Amino acid sequence: MATFHQRVFSGMQPTATLHLGNYLGALTNWVAMQKTHECIYCVVDMHAITQSLDVWGGPAELTRATREVTAAYVAAGVDPKTSIIFNQSQVPGHAELAWVFNTVARLGWLNRMTQFKEKAGKDKEAASVGLYDYPVLMAADILLYKATHVPVGEDQTQHLELTRDIAQKFNNDFSESIASKNLGTGDLGFFPLPEAMTQGPAPRVMSLRDGTKKMSKSDASDNSRINLTDDAETIAQKIRKAKTDPDALPSEEKGLEGRPEAENLVGIYAGLSGMAKTDVLVQFGGGQFSGFKTALVDLAVAKLAPIAGEMRRLLAEPDHIDAILGEGAQRAAAIAAPIMAEVKDIVGFVSRR
Ligand code: TRP
């Protein structure tokens, strides 16, 4: 039976600083996946510029944030020797394939994208064409490498469905060309239909000030989140100040229902320790928050302060970071170039041989 080579692709936008939610929700998963898959991790700088300039912060901020996100990948444990780490704009195939996909994707498909509606807000006429086209570029990111597995948060599953729709329509529209040029993988077509891997047991990390809201880079209060660049003292202070309720911790998970702040802090403890929530409650159930918070401070500082330290060390040498990205871009391009050449051949574009 024909199969595609298993390959993971994922990316984050270089906008603002990454936080604990990005770490527990995505990066720890990316790190683990290196053991089982070939992994390509991208810093999607071309996606970053789709929002208005004041949102992404302008050229100097884009450069800074690209290096910072790269440093976060590495400090969290993504190994640039094993995995490929690069920024999107250095590999021309992303834009080239996105153009072909622009002619495959239908307006009706893009009109259904809920994230565009959220990001564009009320004044859709003022949104950039790039923001509208964002999901098509994302499909190109993934399929340029024929990636089969894509770790993403739940907010991206609709974009993954669109990616599969684009892959399928390309495979169908060009099926004769693919077959006659012998470029298909058995009867599966040219592109795989990539699967979303929504993060398994990792908790949804919520704001430290309001357990019903997601931890977010756009929250006005810095105390609502733990940034990956926060030092030990800042981490400790934010946890000590984190909102709780007056009751003792429950001994079982169902006791967390209706107590979003308790649930969040227990989830964070579980995520950072690798323990199940049930076991965290076996250990801390019945006790007051003060004792639990002391343990959580120790754990969070032990796990996260070294990452912040490593990021600072890496960021002090921007040339080294740029070299990681440059080498990653070369390795990425080596995978992408033959696939893009085949796409051009399938479509019928004449090219130099
Ligand atoms: N849209 C993704 C996000 O905001 C980022 C992204 C861009 C991505 N291209 C991708 C994620 C390809 C996975 C695969 O989270």
Coordinates of C-alpha atoms and ligand atoms in Angstrom, one line a residue:
M1 CA 0.0 0.0 0.0
A2 CA 1.3 3.4 -0.9
T3 CA 2.0 5.8 2.0
F4 CA 3.6 9.2 2.4
H5 CA 6.8 9.6 4.4
Q6 CA 5.7 10.8 7.9
R7 CA 6.7 14.4 8.4
V8 CA 5.7 17.0 11.0
F9 CA 5.4 20.7 10.1
S10 CA 4.3 23.5 12.5
G11 CA 4.9 27.2 12.9
M12 CA 4.4 30.1 15.2
Q13 CA 4.1 33.8 14.3
P14 CA 6.8 36.2 15.5
T15 CA 4.5 38.6 17.1
A16 CA 5.0 39.5 20.8
T17 CA 6.7 37.3 23.3
L18 CA 5.8 33.6 23.8
H19 CA 4.2 32.6 27.1
L20 CA 3.5 29.5 29.3
G21 CA 0.4 28.7 27.1
N22 CA 2.7 28.4 24.0
Y23 CA 5.1 26.3 26.0
L24 CA 2.7 23.8 27.5
G25 CA 0.3 23.9 24.6
A26 CA 2.7 23.6 21.8
L27 CA 6.5 23.6 22.4
T28 CA 6.7 20.7 24.8
N29 CA 4.7 18.7 22.2
W30 CA 7.1 19.8 19.4
V31 CA 10.0 18.7 21.5
A32 CA 8.5 15.3 22.2
M33 CA 7.7 14.7 18.5
Q34 CA 11.4 14.9 17.6
K35 CA 11.8 11.4 19.0
T36 CA 9.3 9.9 16.6
H37 CA 9.1 12.1 13.5
E38 CA 11.1 14.1 11.1
C39 CA 10.2 17.7 12.2
I40 CA 10.2 21.1 10.5
Y41 CA 9.5 24.0 12.7
C42 CA 9.0 27.4 11.0
V43 CA 8.9 31.0 12.3
V44 CA 6.1 32.3 10.0
D45 CA 7.2 35.8 9.4
M46 CA 5.2 36.1 6.2
H47 CA 2.1 35.4 8.2
A48 CA 3.0 38.0 10.8
I49 CA 2.8 40.9 8.4
T50 CA -0.8 40.1 7.3
Q51 CA -2.2 42.2 10.2
S52 CA -1.9 45.9 10.3
L53 CA 1.5 47.4 10.9
D54 CA 0.8 48.6 14.4
V55 CA -0.2 45.0 15.4
W56 CA 3.0 43.3 14.2
G57 CA 5.1 46.3 15.3
G58 CA 7.1 47.2 12.2
P59 CA 10.4 46.0 10.7
A60 CA 12.7 46.2 13.8
E61 CA 10.1 44.5 16.0
L62 CA 9.6 41.7 13.3
T63 CA 13.4 41.0 13.3
R64 CA 13.6 41.0 17.1
A65 CA 10.5 38.8 17.5
T66 CA 11.8 36.4 14.8
R67 CA 15.0 35.9 16.7
E68 CA 13.2 35.6 20.0
V69 CA 10.8 33.0 18.8
T70 CA 13.7 31.0 17.4
A71 CA 15.5 31.3 20.7
A72 CA 12.4 30.0 22.5
Y73 CA 12.2 27.0 20.2
V74 CA 15.8 26.1 20.9
A75 CA 15.7 26.9 24.6
A76 CA 12.6 24.8 25.0
G77 CA 14.4 21.8 23.6
V78 CA 14.0 21.8 19.8
D79 CA 17.3 20.6 18.6
P80 CA 18.4 22.5 15.4
K81 CA 20.7 19.7 14.5
T82 CA 17.9 17.1 14.3
S83 CA 14.9 19.2 13.5
I84 CA 14.8 22.0 10.9
I85 CA 14.2 25.5 12.3
F86 CA 13.9 28.4 9.9
N87 CA 11.9 31.5 9.0
Q88 CA 9.4 31.2 6.3
S89 CA 10.5 34.1 4.1
Q90 CA 13.9 32.5 3.5
V91 CA 12.4 29.7 1.4
P92 CA 10.8 31.1 -1.8
G93 CA 8.6 28.0 -2.3
H94 CA 6.1 29.2 0.4
A95 CA 5.0 32.2 -1.7
E96 CA 5.3 30.2 -5.0
L97 CA 3.0 27.4 -3.9
A98 CA 0.6 29.8 -2.2
W99 CA 0.1 31.4 -5.6
V100 CA -0.8 28.1 -7.2
F101 CA -3.1 27.3 -4.3
N102 CA -4.8 30.7 -4.7
T103 CA -6.1 29.4 -8.0
V104 CA -7.2 26.1 -6.4
A105 CA -8.9 27.4 -3.3
R106 CA -12.4 28.9 -3.8
L107 CA -13.7 32.2 -2.5
G108 CA -16.5 30.3 -0.8
W109 CA -14.0 28.3 1.2
L110 CA -12.2 31.3 2.5
N111 CA -15.4 33.2 3.3
R112 CA -16.1 30.5 5.9
M113 CA -12.8 31.0 7.9
T114 CA -13.8 32.1 11.4
Q115 CA -10.3 33.4 12.3
F116 CA -10.4 35.9 9.5
K117 CA -13.6 37.2 10.8
E118 CA -12.2 37.5 14.3
K119 CA -9.0 39.2 13.2
A120 CA -10.6 41.5 10.7
G121 CA -13.1 42.7 13.2
K122 CA -15.8 45.0 12.2
D123 CA -14.1 46.8 9.3
K124 CA -13.5 43.9 6.9
E125 CA -13.0 46.3 4.0
A126 CA -9.8 47.6 5.7
A127 CA -8.3 44.1 6.3
S128 CA -5.3 43.3 4.1
V129 CA -5.7 40.8 1.2
G130 CA -2.9 38.9 2.9
L131 CA -5.0 38.4 6.0
Y132 CA -7.8 37.0 3.9
D133 CA -5.3 34.7 2.1
Y134 CA -3.6 33.7 5.4
P135 CA -5.0 30.1 5.3
V136 CA -3.9 29.5 1.8
L137 CA -0.3 30.5 2.7
M138 CA -0.6 28.1 5.7
A139 CA -1.7 25.3 3.3
A140 CA 1.4 26.0 1.2
D141 CA 3.6 25.9 4.3
I142 CA 2.5 22.4 5.1
L143 CA 2.2 20.9 1.6
L144 CA 5.4 22.4 0.3
Y145 CA 7.1 19.7 2.4
K146 CA 4.3 17.1 1.9
A147 CA 4.0 17.1 5.7
T148 CA 1.6 14.5 7.0
H149 CA 1.2 15.6 10.6
V150 CA 0.6 19.1 11.9
P151 CA 0.6 19.9 15.7
V152 CA -1.7 22.9 16.2
G153 CA -4.1 24.3 18.7
E154 CA -7.8 23.9 18.3
D155 CA -8.2 27.3 16.8
Q156 CA -6.3 26.1 13.7
T157 CA -8.3 23.0 12.9
Q158 CA -10.5 24.8 10.4
H159 CA -7.3 25.9 8.6
L160 CA -6.2 22.3 8.5
E161 CA -9.5 21.2 7.0
L162 CA -9.0 23.9 4.3
T163 CA -5.4 22.5 3.7
R164 CA -6.9 19.1 3.1
D165 CA -9.5 20.5 0.8
I166 CA -6.9 22.3 -1.2
A167 CA -4.7 19.2 -1.4
Q168 CA -7.6 17.1 -2.5
K169 CA -8.8 19.5 -5.2
F170 CA -5.2 19.9 -6.5
N171 CA -4.9 16.1 -6.6
N172 CA -8.3 15.8 -8.5
D173 CA -7.9 18.8 -10.8
F174 CA -4.5 17.6 -11.9
S175 CA -5.0 13.9 -11.6
E176 CA -4.3 13.2 -15.3
S177 CA -1.1 15.3 -15.3
I178 CA 0.1 13.7 -12.1
A179 CA -0.5 10.2 -13.4
S180 CA 1.0 10.8 -16.9
K181 CA 4.1 12.3 -15.3
N182 CA 4.3 9.6 -12.8
L183 CA 4.4 12.0 -9.9
G184 CA 1.8 10.5 -7.6
T185 CA 2.2 8.4 -4.6
G186 CA 0.3 5.3 -5.7
D187 CA -3.4 6.1 -5.9
L188 CA -3.1 8.7 -3.1
G189 CA -2.4 11.6 -5.5
F190 CA 0.4 14.1 -5.3
F191 CA -0.2 15.8 -2.0
P192 CA -1.0 13.9 1.3
L193 CA -4.0 15.0 3.3
P194 CA -2.3 16.2 6.4
E195 CA -3.7 15.5 9.9
A196 CA -4.0 18.0 12.7
M197 CA -2.6 16.7 15.9
T198 CA -4.4 18.9 18.5
Q199 CA -2.4 18.8 21.6
G200 CA -3.2 15.8 23.6
P201 CA -3.1 15.8 27.4
A202 CA -1.7 19.3 27.7
P203 CA -4.0 21.7 29.6
R204 CA -5.5 24.8 28.1
V205 CA -3.5 27.4 30.0
M206 CA -5.7 30.2 31.2
S207 CA -5.0 33.7 32.5
L208 CA -3.6 34.0 36.0
R209 CA -6.0 36.9 36.6
D210 CA -9.2 35.2 35.2
G211 CA -9.5 31.4 34.9
T212 CA -12.2 31.7 32.3
K213 CA -10.0 33.5 29.7
K214 CA -7.1 31.9 27.7
M215 CA -3.6 33.1 28.7
S216 CA -2.8 35.5 25.9
K217 CA -0.1 37.8 24.6
S218 CA -2.8 40.5 24.0
D219 CA -4.0 40.6 27.6
A220 CA -3.4 44.2 29.0
S221 CA -2.2 42.8 32.3
D222 CA 1.3 41.3 32.2
N223 CA 0.5 39.6 35.5
S224 CA -2.1 37.5 33.6
R225 CA 0.7 35.5 31.9
I226 CA 4.1 34.0 32.5
N227 CA 6.3 35.0 29.6
L228 CA 9.0 32.6 28.5
T229 CA 11.5 35.5 29.1
D230 CA 10.4 36.1 32.7
D231 CA 13.2 35.6 35.3
A232 CA 12.8 33.6 38.5
E233 CA 11.6 36.5 40.6
T234 CA 9.0 37.6 38.1
I235 CA 7.7 34.0 37.7
A236 CA 7.4 33.7 41.5
Q237 CA 5.6 37.0 41.9
K238 CA 3.1 36.3 39.2
I239 CA 2.2 32.9 40.7
R240 CA 1.9 34.4 44.2
K241 CA -0.4 37.1 42.9
A242 CA -2.5 34.6 40.8
K243 CA -6.2 34.7 41.5
T244 CA -7.5 31.8 43.6
D245 CA -10.7 31.2 45.5
P246 CA -11.1 30.9 49.3
D247 CA -11.7 27.1 49.5
A248 CA -9.1 24.4 50.1
L249 CA -8.0 22.3 47.1
P250 CA -10.2 19.4 46.3
S251 CA -8.9 15.8 46.4
E252 CA -10.5 14.8 43.2
E253 CA -10.8 16.3 39.7
K254 CA -14.6 16.7 39.8
G255 CA -14.1 19.1 42.8
L256 CA -12.4 21.5 40.3
E257 CA -15.7 22.0 38.4
G258 CA -16.9 25.6 38.7
R259 CA -13.5 26.7 40.1
P260 CA -11.6 27.9 37.0
E261 CA -8.7 29.4 38.8
A262 CA -8.1 26.3 40.9
E263 CA -8.4 24.2 37.8
N264 CA -5.9 26.3 35.9
L265 CA -3.2 26.3 38.6
V266 CA -3.6 22.5 39.0
G267 CA -3.4 22.1 35.2
I268 CA -0.3 24.2 35.1
Y269 CA 1.3 22.1 37.9
A270 CA 0.3 18.9 36.0
G271 CA 1.7 20.3 32.7
L272 CA 5.0 21.4 34.2
S273 CA 5.5 18.2 36.3
G274 CA 4.3 15.7 33.7
M275 CA 1.9 14.4 36.4
A276 CA -1.8 13.7 35.9
K277 CA -4.2 16.2 37.5
T278 CA -5.6 13.4 39.6
D279 CA -2.2 12.7 41.1
V280 CA -1.6 16.4 41.7
L281 CA -4.8 16.5 43.7
V282 CA -3.9 13.3 45.6
Q283 CA -0.8 15.2 46.7
F284 CA -2.3 18.6 47.4
G285 CA -6.0 18.0 48.0
G286 CA -7.3 19.2 51.3
G287 CA -4.5 21.8 51.7
Q288 CA -4.8 25.6 51.3
F289 CA -3.7 27.4 48.2
S290 CA -0.8 29.0 50.0
G291 CA 1.0 25.7 50.4
F292 CA 0.2 24.6 46.8
K293 CA 1.4 27.9 45.4
T294 CA 4.7 27.6 47.2
A295 CA 5.2 24.2 45.5
L296 CA 4.0 25.6 42.1
V297 CA 6.5 28.5 42.4
D298 CA 9.3 26.0 43.0
L299 CA 8.3 23.9 40.1
A300 CA 7.7 26.7 37.7
V301 CA 11.0 28.4 38.5
A302 CA 12.9 25.1 38.2
K303 CA 11.3 24.4 34.8
L304 CA 11.0 27.9 33.3
A305 CA 13.8 30.0 34.6
P306 CA 16.5 27.9 32.8
I307 CA 14.6 28.4 29.6
A308 CA 14.5 32.2 30.1
G309 CA 18.2 32.1 30.9
E310 CA 19.0 30.1 27.8
M311 CA 17.0 32.5 25.7
R312 CA 18.9 35.4 27.1
R313 CA 22.2 33.7 26.3
L314 CA 21.1 32.9 22.7
L315 CA 19.7 36.4 22.1
A316 CA 23.0 37.9 23.2
E317 CA 24.4 36.4 20.0
P318 CA 22.0 37.3 17.2
D319 CA 24.5 36.1 14.6
H320 CA 24.3 32.6 16.0
I321 CA 20.5 32.7 15.8
D322 CA 20.6 33.9 12.3
A323 CA 23.0 31.1 11.4
I324 CA 20.6 28.5 12.9
L325 CA 17.8 30.0 10.7
G326 CA 20.0 30.2 7.6
E327 CA 21.1 26.6 7.9
G328 CA 17.5 25.5 8.6
A329 CA 16.4 27.4 5.5
Q330 CA 18.9 25.6 3.4
R331 CA 17.8 22.2 4.7
A332 CA 14.1 23.2 4.2
A333 CA 14.8 24.5 0.7
A334 CA 16.5 21.2 -0.2
I335 CA 13.2 19.3 0.6
A336 CA 11.0 22.0 -0.9
A337 CA 12.7 22.6 -4.2
P338 CA 12.1 19.2 -5.9
I339 CA 8.5 19.2 -4.7
M340 CA 7.9 22.7 -6.1
A341 CA 9.6 21.7 -9.3
E342 CA 7.2 18.8 -9.6
V343 CA 4.2 21.1 -8.9
K344 CA 5.3 23.4 -11.7
D345 CA 5.6 20.4 -14.0
I346 CA 2.2 19.1 -13.0
V347 CA 0.6 22.5 -13.6
G348 CA 2.3 22.8 -17.0
F349 CA 4.6 25.7 -16.3
V350 CA 7.6 25.6 -18.6
S351 CA 10.9 25.7 -16.7
R352 CA 14.6 25.5 -17.4
R353 CA 15.9 21.9 -17.1
Ligands
TRP1 N1 -1.7 29.9 11.8 C1 -0.8 29.3 12.8 C2 -1.1 29.9 14.2 O1 -1.5 31.0 14.3 C3 0.6 29.5 12.5 C4 1.0 28.7 11.2 C5 1.3 29.3 10.0 C6 1.1 27.3 11.1 N2 1.6 28.3 9.1 C7 1.5 27.1 9.8 C8 0.9 26.3 12.0 C9 1.6 25.8 9.3 C10 1.0 25.0 11.5 C11 1.4 24.7 10.2 O2 -1.0 29.2 15.2

